[in-house]
C-alpha cells in the first residue's frame, strides 16, 4: 500500500444519508475517479480521522474507538468494478462481483487471525469486523452503451464490511526512504527489518489446518517497502494481506495481486505460486531498502523500451561499500528468474540472513 496524497482531509465533503453523517470524496484509480463514501462514525463507534494508505483495492483509515478512546486502523474496500453489459441483463452479476470483493476482505481477516494465533506479532491484531452503510455503492453506473442504472439492493448497501485493526505506530518503509533516507538505510537496519518480515512469511508458508478439514497454502506475493511499517524502535509490521494467493485443498481459490518491480516474474501468470515467489520479493525489497531504489519506477522506465519487461536487473556495481559481499550473494540467491534456482523458502532466507546481522 502507499499513502494517499491526492485526497487531503480538507477536500472531504460532509453529507447526510438516512439520518447519518458521511464523508464523501473521490479516489483516482487507473485514471478514473471513483466515488467513495464512509460514515464519519463507522457502526456508531469508530470515528474516522484520516486516510493512512491505499493499494490492492483496499483503503486504510486511522480512526478513534469511542468506547476505549484508543486509535485504531480500519480497512475497507476502495470502490468496486460493477459489470453490466446492458439494462436488459439482470444486475445479478454486479451483485455477485460486490460479494466476491467483500469475501476477499473477510479472508484477509481470517489470515490475520490465524497469524496472530500462530504467534506472529509482526502483523496488526484484528480487533473487530463490522458492517455499515455505503451510499456510494448505489451508483449511478453506466453500461458500455452509456445506459445509466443504479444498484438498489438495500441489504448490499447497508452491509459494507470494515476490518478494524490495532493501531500500528510508525512510517512505511517507503516513506522512510523517501523522507529520511533517500540513499537507503544501513545494511544492518535493512537486515533487521527483513528478518522480522521473513518470520511472518515463514509462518504463512506452512500449510494451515483450518476448520472443515481444509488445508490452506498461502503466498503473500505483494512484499514491497510500502507494505512494511517501521516504528521508532525498528519494530517492523507487515500489512495488507489482500494480495495473498490462497490455495485450499490443492485448488487455487484467490489469485491475489502483486507489485511489478518487486514481485517474482511468475506472479500474475494464473498459476499456483510457491514460497520462492516471496523469497524473490525479500531479495528485491532488501535491495530497495539498502539502495533507496524504487524498483517499480525502475521497471516502468525499462518498459518504455522493453514493453514486455517483467523484472528489473539489480545494479550491484554502483552500491560500493554500502552492501557487503554476503548481502549481495543473499540478494542474488533470492532473485534468480527461475523459482527452482532461488532459495526455496523464508526459512532458508533467514538461515542465510542471520549470520549477516551484527548487534547494533
mmCIF file with all atom_site columns, N, CA and C in Angstrom, residues 200-248:
data_model
loop_
_atom_site.group_PDB
_atom_site.id
_atom_site.type_symbol
_atom_site.label_atom_id
_atom_site.label_alt_id
_atom_site.label_comp_id
_atom_site.label_asym_id
_atom_site.label_entity_id
_atom_site.label_seq_id
_atom_site.pdbx_PDB_ins_code
_atom_site.Cartn_x
_atom_site.Cartn_y
_atom_site.Cartn_z
_atom_site.occupancy
_atom_site.B_iso_or_equiv
_atom_site.pdbx_formal_charge
_atom_site.auth_seq_id
_atom_site.auth_comp_id
_atom_site.auth_asym_id
_atom_site.auth_atom_id
_atom_site.pdbx_PDB_model_num
ATOM 1   N N  . UNK A 1 200 ? 7.279   -13.630 9.490  1.00 0.00 ? 200 UNK A N  1
ATOM 2   C CA . UNK A 1 200 ? 5.842   -13.713 9.166  1.00 0.00 ? 200 UNK A CA 1
ATOM 3   C C  . UNK A 1 200 ? 5.636   -14.634 7.963  1.00 0.00 ? 200 UNK A C  1
ATOM 4   N N  . UNK A 1 201 ? 6.443   -14.435 6.937  1.00 0.00 ? 201 UNK A N  1
ATOM 5   C CA . UNK A 1 201 ? 6.320   -15.261 5.735  1.00 0.00 ? 201 UNK A CA 1
ATOM 6   C C  . UNK A 1 201 ? 6.611   -16.723 6.052  1.00 0.00 ? 201 UNK A C  1
ATOM 7   N N  . UNK A 1 202 ? 7.546   -16.964 6.959  1.00 0.00 ? 202 UNK A N  1
ATOM 8   C CA . UNK A 1 202 ? 7.844   -18.346 7.362  1.00 0.00 ? 202 UNK A CA 1
ATOM 9   C C  . UNK A 1 202 ? 6.595   -19.028 7.906  1.00 0.00 ? 202 UNK A C  1
ATOM 10  N N  . UNK A 1 203 ? 5.833   -18.297 8.707  1.00 0.00 ? 203 UNK A N  1
ATOM 11  C CA . UNK A 1 203 ? 4.596   -18.846 9.253  1.00 0.00 ? 203 UNK A CA 1
ATOM 12  C C  . UNK A 1 203 ? 3.538   -18.993 8.165  1.00 0.00 ? 203 UNK A C  1
ATOM 13  N N  . UNK A 1 204 ? 3.466   -18.028 7.264  1.00 0.00 ? 204 UNK A N  1
ATOM 14  C CA . UNK A 1 204 ? 2.488   -18.106 6.177  1.00 0.00 ? 204 UNK A CA 1
ATOM 15  C C  . UNK A 1 204 ? 2.745   -19.305 5.275  1.00 0.00 ? 204 UNK A C  1
ATOM 16  N N  . UNK A 1 205 ? 4.003   -19.669 5.096  1.00 0.00 ? 205 UNK A N  1
ATOM 17  C CA . UNK A 1 205 ? 4.356   -20.721 4.137  1.00 0.00 ? 205 UNK A CA 1
ATOM 18  C C  . UNK A 1 205 ? 4.124   -22.137 4.657  1.00 0.00 ? 205 UNK A C  1
ATOM 19  N N  . UNK A 1 206 ? 3.790   -22.243 5.948  1.00 0.00 ? 206 UNK A N  1
ATOM 20  C CA . UNK A 1 206 ? 3.448   -23.563 6.476  1.00 0.00 ? 206 UNK A CA 1
ATOM 21  C C  . UNK A 1 206 ? 1.998   -23.882 6.127  1.00 0.00 ? 206 UNK A C  1
ATOM 22  N N  . UNK A 1 207 ? 1.693   -25.080 5.675  1.00 0.00 ? 207 UNK A N  1
ATOM 23  C CA . UNK A 1 207 ? 0.271   -25.423 5.427  1.00 0.00 ? 207 UNK A CA 1
ATOM 24  C C  . UNK A 1 207 ? -0.551  -25.241 6.703  1.00 0.00 ? 207 UNK A C  1
ATOM 25  N N  . UNK A 1 208 ? -1.700  -24.601 6.578  1.00 0.00 ? 208 UNK A N  1
ATOM 26  C CA . UNK A 1 208 ? -2.552  -24.338 7.730  1.00 0.00 ? 208 UNK A CA 1
ATOM 27  C C  . UNK A 1 208 ? -3.724  -25.308 7.750  1.00 0.00 ? 208 UNK A C  1
ATOM 28  N N  . UNK A 1 209 ? -3.912  -25.968 8.884  1.00 0.00 ? 209 UNK A N  1
ATOM 29  C CA . UNK A 1 209 ? -5.101  -26.792 9.086  1.00 0.00 ? 209 UNK A CA 1
ATOM 30  C C  . UNK A 1 209 ? -6.224  -25.881 9.574  1.00 0.00 ? 209 UNK A C  1
ATOM 31  N N  . UNK A 1 210 ? -7.240  -25.704 8.739  1.00 0.00 ? 210 UNK A N  1
ATOM 32  C CA . UNK A 1 210 ? -8.326  -24.776 9.028  1.00 0.00 ? 210 UNK A CA 1
ATOM 33  C C  . UNK A 1 210 ? -9.609  -25.555 9.313  1.00 0.00 ? 210 UNK A C  1
ATOM 34  N N  . UNK A 1 211 ? -10.657 -24.865 9.802  1.00 0.00 ? 211 UNK A N  1
ATOM 35  C CA . UNK A 1 211 ? -11.935 -25.547 10.060 1.00 0.00 ? 211 UNK A CA 1
ATOM 36  C C  . UNK A 1 211 ? -12.471 -26.249 8.823  1.00 0.00 ? 211 UNK A C  1
ATOM 37  N N  . UNK A 1 212 ? -13.340 -27.216 9.050  1.00 0.00 ? 212 UNK A N  1
ATOM 38  C CA . UNK A 1 212 ? -13.980 -28.020 7.999  1.00 0.00 ? 212 UNK A CA 1
ATOM 39  C C  . UNK A 1 212 ? -12.958 -28.880 7.264  1.00 0.00 ? 212 UNK A C  1
ATOM 40  N N  . UNK A 1 213 ? -11.882 -29.245 7.990  1.00 0.00 ? 213 UNK A N  1
ATOM 41  C CA . UNK A 1 213 ? -10.854 -30.132 7.431  1.00 0.00 ? 213 UNK A CA 1
ATOM 42  C C  . UNK A 1 213 ? -10.195 -29.555 6.181  1.00 0.00 ? 213 UNK A C  1
ATOM 43  N N  . UNK A 1 214 ? -10.122 -28.246 6.097  1.00 0.00 ? 214 UNK A N  1
ATOM 44  C CA . UNK A 1 214 ? -9.460  -27.610 4.961  1.00 0.00 ? 214 UNK A CA 1
ATOM 45  C C  . UNK A 1 214 ? -7.976  -27.391 5.253  1.00 0.00 ? 214 UNK A C  1
ATOM 46  N N  . UNK A 1 215 ? -7.179  -27.437 4.199  1.00 0.00 ? 215 UNK A N  1
ATOM 47  C CA . UNK A 1 215 ? -5.764  -27.088 4.294  1.00 0.00 ? 215 UNK A CA 1
ATOM 48  C C  . UNK A 1 215 ? -5.497  -25.880 3.408  1.00 0.00 ? 215 UNK A C  1
ATOM 49  N N  . UNK A 1 216 ? -5.010  -24.809 4.022  1.00 0.00 ? 216 UNK A N  1
ATOM 50  C CA . UNK A 1 216 ? -4.704  -23.582 3.292  1.00 0.00 ? 216 UNK A CA 1
ATOM 51  C C  . UNK A 1 216 ? -3.202  -23.502 3.041  1.00 0.00 ? 216 UNK A C  1
ATOM 52  N N  . UNK A 1 217 ? -2.838  -23.108 1.819  1.00 0.00 ? 217 UNK A N  1
ATOM 53  C CA . UNK A 1 217 ? -1.447  -22.804 1.490  1.00 0.00 ? 217 UNK A CA 1
ATOM 54  C C  . UNK A 1 217 ? -1.408  -21.389 0.930  1.00 0.00 ? 217 UNK A C  1
ATOM 55  N N  . UNK A 1 218 ? -0.543  -20.553 1.487  1.00 0.00 ? 218 UNK A N  1
ATOM 56  C CA . UNK A 1 218 ? -0.547  -19.138 1.147  1.00 0.00 ? 218 UNK A CA 1
ATOM 57  C C  . UNK A 1 218 ? 0.823   -18.670 0.656  1.00 0.00 ? 218 UNK A C  1
ATOM 58  N N  . UNK A 1 219 ? 0.770   -17.703 -0.260 1.00 0.00 ? 219 UNK A N  1
ATOM 59  C CA . UNK A 1 219 ? 1.942   -16.933 -0.675 1.00 0.00 ? 219 UNK A CA 1
ATOM 60  C C  . UNK A 1 219 ? 1.546   -15.468 -0.565 1.00 0.00 ? 219 UNK A C  1
ATOM 61  N N  . UNK A 1 220 ? 2.314   -14.685 0.143  1.00 0.00 ? 220 UNK A N  1
ATOM 62  C CA . UNK A 1 220 ? 1.961   -13.278 0.389  1.00 0.00 ? 220 UNK A CA 1
ATOM 63  C C  . UNK A 1 220 ? 1.937   -12.484 -0.912 1.00 0.00 ? 220 UNK A C  1
ATOM 64  N N  . UNK A 1 221 ? 2.947   -12.632 -1.743 1.00 0.00 ? 221 UNK A N  1
ATOM 65  C CA . UNK A 1 221 ? 3.003   -12.192 -3.134 1.00 0.00 ? 221 UNK A CA 1
ATOM 66  C C  . UNK A 1 221 ? 3.266   -10.698 -3.328 1.00 0.00 ? 221 UNK A C  1
ATOM 67  N N  . UNK A 1 222 ? 2.932   -9.826  -2.380 1.00 0.00 ? 222 UNK A N  1
ATOM 68  C CA . UNK A 1 222 ? 2.970   -8.385  -2.634 1.00 0.00 ? 222 UNK A CA 1
ATOM 69  C C  . UNK A 1 222 ? 3.931   -7.658  -1.697 1.00 0.00 ? 222 UNK A C  1
ATOM 70  N N  . UNK A 1 223 ? 5.057   -8.290  -1.366 1.00 0.00 ? 223 UNK A N  1
ATOM 71  C CA . UNK A 1 223 ? 6.022   -7.653  -0.478 1.00 0.00 ? 223 UNK A CA 1
ATOM 72  C C  . UNK A 1 223 ? 6.723   -6.505  -1.197 1.00 0.00 ? 223 UNK A C  1
ATOM 73  N N  . UNK A 1 224 ? 6.788   -5.360  -0.514 1.00 0.00 ? 224 UNK A N  1
ATOM 74  C CA . UNK A 1 224 ? 7.431   -4.145  -1.033 1.00 0.00 ? 224 UNK A CA 1
ATOM 75  C C  . UNK A 1 224 ? 7.553   -3.174  0.133  1.00 0.00 ? 224 UNK A C  1
ATOM 76  N N  . UNK A 1 225 ? 8.371   -2.133  0.018  1.00 0.00 ? 225 UNK A N  1
ATOM 77  C CA . UNK A 1 225 ? 8.562   -1.220  1.154  1.00 0.00 ? 225 UNK A CA 1
ATOM 78  C C  . UNK A 1 225 ? 7.288   -0.576  1.684  1.00 0.00 ? 225 UNK A C  1
ATOM 79  N N  . UNK A 1 226 ? 6.326   -0.275  0.805  1.00 0.00 ? 226 UNK A N  1
ATOM 80  C CA . UNK A 1 226 ? 5.112   0.406   1.279  1.00 0.00 ? 226 UNK A CA 1
ATOM 81  C C  . UNK A 1 226 ? 4.211   -0.498  2.104  1.00 0.00 ? 226 UNK A C  1
ATOM 82  N N  . UNK A 1 227 ? 4.453   -1.802  2.119  1.00 0.00 ? 227 UNK A N  1
ATOM 83  C CA . UNK A 1 227 ? 3.653   -2.719  2.938  1.00 0.00 ? 227 UNK A CA 1
ATOM 84  C C  . UNK A 1 227 ? 4.352   -3.090  4.247  1.00 0.00 ? 227 UNK A C  1
ATOM 85  N N  . UNK A 1 228 ? 5.421   -2.378  4.574  1.00 0.00 ? 228 UNK A N  1
ATOM 86  C CA . UNK A 1 228 ? 6.132   -2.600  5.831  1.00 0.00 ? 228 UNK A CA 1
ATOM 87  C C  . UNK A 1 228 ? 6.081   -1.314  6.649  1.00 0.00 ? 228 UNK A C  1
ATOM 88  N N  . UNK A 1 229 ? 5.559   -1.382  7.865  1.00 0.00 ? 229 UNK A N  1
ATOM 89  C CA . UNK A 1 229 ? 5.557   -0.237  8.769  1.00 0.00 ? 229 UNK A CA 1
ATOM 90  C C  . UNK A 1 229 ? 6.684   -0.407  9.781  1.00 0.00 ? 229 UNK A C  1
ATOM 91  N N  . UNK A 1 230 ? 7.385   0.690   10.081 1.00 0.00 ? 230 UNK A N  1
ATOM 92  C CA . UNK A 1 230 ? 8.530   0.647   10.989 1.00 0.00 ? 230 UNK A CA 1
ATOM 93  C C  . UNK A 1 230 ? 8.337   1.704   12.064 1.00 0.00 ? 230 UNK A C  1
ATOM 94  N N  . UNK A 1 231 ? 8.459   1.306   13.343 1.00 0.00 ? 231 UNK A N  1
ATOM 95  C CA . UNK A 1 231 ? 8.332   2.288   14.414 1.00 0.00 ? 231 UNK A CA 1
ATOM 96  C C  . UNK A 1 231 ? 9.710   2.831   14.807 1.00 0.00 ? 231 UNK A C  1
ATOM 97  N N  . UNK A 1 232 ? 9.742   3.691   15.827 1.00 0.00 ? 232 UNK A N  1
ATOM 98  C CA . UNK A 1 232 ? 10.989  4.354   16.227 1.00 0.00 ? 232 UNK A CA 1
ATOM 99  C C  . UNK A 1 232 ? 12.021  3.388   16.784 1.00 0.00 ? 232 UNK A C  1
ATOM 100 N N  . UNK A 1 233 ? 11.585  2.202   17.167 1.00 0.00 ? 233 UNK A N  1
ATOM 101 C CA . UNK A 1 233 ? 12.499  1.229   17.760 1.00 0.00 ? 233 UNK A CA 1
ATOM 102 C C  . UNK A 1 233 ? 12.942  0.162   16.753 1.00 0.00 ? 233 UNK A C  1
ATOM 103 N N  . UNK A 1 234 ? 12.547  0.335   15.501 1.00 0.00 ? 234 UNK A N  1
ATOM 104 C CA . UNK A 1 234 ? 12.935  -0.629  14.477 1.00 0.00 ? 234 UNK A CA 1
ATOM 105 C C  . UNK A 1 234 ? 12.033  -1.837  14.383 1.00 0.00 ? 234 UNK A C  1
ATOM 106 N N  . UNK A 1 235 ? 10.923  -1.832  15.139 1.00 0.00 ? 235 UNK A N  1
ATOM 107 C CA . UNK A 1 235 ? 9.975   -2.951  15.050 1.00 0.00 ? 235 UNK A CA 1
ATOM 108 C C  . UNK A 1 235 ? 9.206   -2.840  13.742 1.00 0.00 ? 235 UNK A C  1
ATOM 109 N N  . UNK A 1 236 ? 9.177   -3.916  12.979 1.00 0.00 ? 236 UNK A N  1
ATOM 110 C CA . UNK A 1 236 ? 8.543   -3.912  11.661 1.00 0.00 ? 236 UNK A CA 1
ATOM 111 C C  . UNK A 1 236 ? 7.219   -4.658  11.699 1.00 0.00 ? 236 UNK A C  1
ATOM 112 N N  . UNK A 1 237 ? 6.222   -4.130  10.996 1.00 0.00 ? 237 UNK A N  1
ATOM 113 C CA . UNK A 1 237 ? 4.902   -4.741  10.892 1.00 0.00 ? 237 UNK A CA 1
ATOM 114 C C  . UNK A 1 237 ? 4.543   -4.901  9.425  1.00 0.00 ? 237 UNK A C  1
ATOM 115 N N  . UNK A 1 238 ? 4.135   -6.095  9.048  1.00 0.00 ? 238 UNK A N  1
ATOM 116 C CA . UNK A 1 238 ? 3.703   -6.361  7.674  1.00 0.00 ? 238 UNK A CA 1
ATOM 117 C C  . UNK A 1 238 ? 2.200   -6.137  7.587  1.00 0.00 ? 238 UNK A C  1
ATOM 118 N N  . UNK A 1 239 ? 1.779   -5.327  6.622  1.00 0.00 ? 239 UNK A N  1
ATOM 119 C CA . UNK A 1 239 ? 0.355   -5.014  6.474  1.00 0.00 ? 239 UNK A CA 1
ATOM 120 C C  . UNK A 1 239 ? -0.129  -5.447  5.094  1.00 0.00 ? 239 UNK A C  1
ATOM 121 N N  . UNK A 1 240 ? -1.416  -5.332  4.880  1.00 0.00 ? 240 UNK A N  1
ATOM 122 C CA . UNK A 1 240 ? -2.089  -5.544  3.598  1.00 0.00 ? 240 UNK A CA 1
ATOM 123 C C  . UNK A 1 240 ? -1.899  -6.962  3.058  1.00 0.00 ? 240 UNK A C  1
ATOM 124 N N  . UNK A 1 241 ? -2.690  -7.870  3.584  1.00 0.00 ? 241 UNK A N  1
ATOM 125 C CA . UNK A 1 241 ? -2.652  -9.259  3.137  1.00 0.00 ? 241 UNK A CA 1
ATOM 126 C C  . UNK A 1 241 ? -3.669  -9.539  2.029  1.00 0.00 ? 241 UNK A C  1
ATOM 127 N N  . UNK A 1 242 ? -4.242  -8.459  1.488  1.00 0.00 ? 242 UNK A N  1
ATOM 128 C CA . UNK A 1 242 ? -5.239  -8.620  0.440  1.00 0.00 ? 242 UNK A CA 1
ATOM 129 C C  . UNK A 1 242 ? -4.682  -9.131  -0.873 1.00 0.00 ? 242 UNK A C  1
ATOM 130 N N  . UNK A 1 243 ? -3.367  -9.079  -1.051 1.00 0.00 ? 243 UNK A N  1
ATOM 131 C CA . UNK A 1 243 ? -2.763  -9.574  -2.281 1.00 0.00 ? 243 UNK A CA 1
ATOM 132 C C  . UNK A 1 243 ? -2.334  -11.026 -2.220 1.00 0.00 ? 243 UNK A C  1
ATOM 133 N N  . UNK A 1 244 ? -2.591  -11.691 -1.102 1.00 0.00 ? 244 UNK A N  1
ATOM 134 C CA . UNK A 1 244 ? -2.115  -13.070 -0.923 1.00 0.00 ? 244 UNK A CA 1
ATOM 135 C C  . UNK A 1 244 ? -2.800  -14.033 -1.883 1.00 0.00 ? 244 UNK A C  1
ATOM 136 N N  . UNK A 1 245 ? -2.022  -14.960 -2.417 1.00 0.00 ? 245 UNK A N  1
ATOM 137 C CA . UNK A 1 245 ? -2.600  -16.062 -3.177 1.00 0.00 ? 245 UNK A CA 1
ATOM 138 C C  . UNK A 1 245 ? -2.939  -17.185 -2.198 1.00 0.00 ? 245 UNK A C  1
ATOM 139 N N  . UNK A 1 246 ? -4.125  -17.772 -2.370 1.00 0.00 ? 246 UNK A N  1
ATOM 140 C CA . UNK A 1 246 ? -4.591  -18.800 -1.438 1.00 0.00 ? 246 UNK A CA 1
ATOM 141 C C  . UNK A 1 246 ? -4.989  -20.052 -2.215 1.00 0.00 ? 246 UNK A C  1
ATOM 142 N N  . UNK A 1 247 ? -4.409  -21.160 -1.835 1.00 0.00 ? 247 UNK A N  1
ATOM 143 C CA . UNK A 1 247 ? -4.768  -22.463 -2.381 1.00 0.00 ? 247 UNK A CA 1
ATOM 144 C C  . UNK A 1 247 ? -5.394  -23.270 -1.254 1.00 0.00 ? 247 UNK A C  1
ATOM 145 N N  . UNK A 1 248 ? -6.606  -23.773 -1.477 1.00 0.00 ? 248 UNK A N  1
ATOM 146 C CA . UNK A 1 248 ? -7.312  -24.551 -0.460 1.00 0.00 ? 248 UNK A CA 1
ATOM 147 C C  . UNK A 1 248 ? -7.500  -25.973 -0.976 1.00 0.00 ? 248 UNK A C  1
#
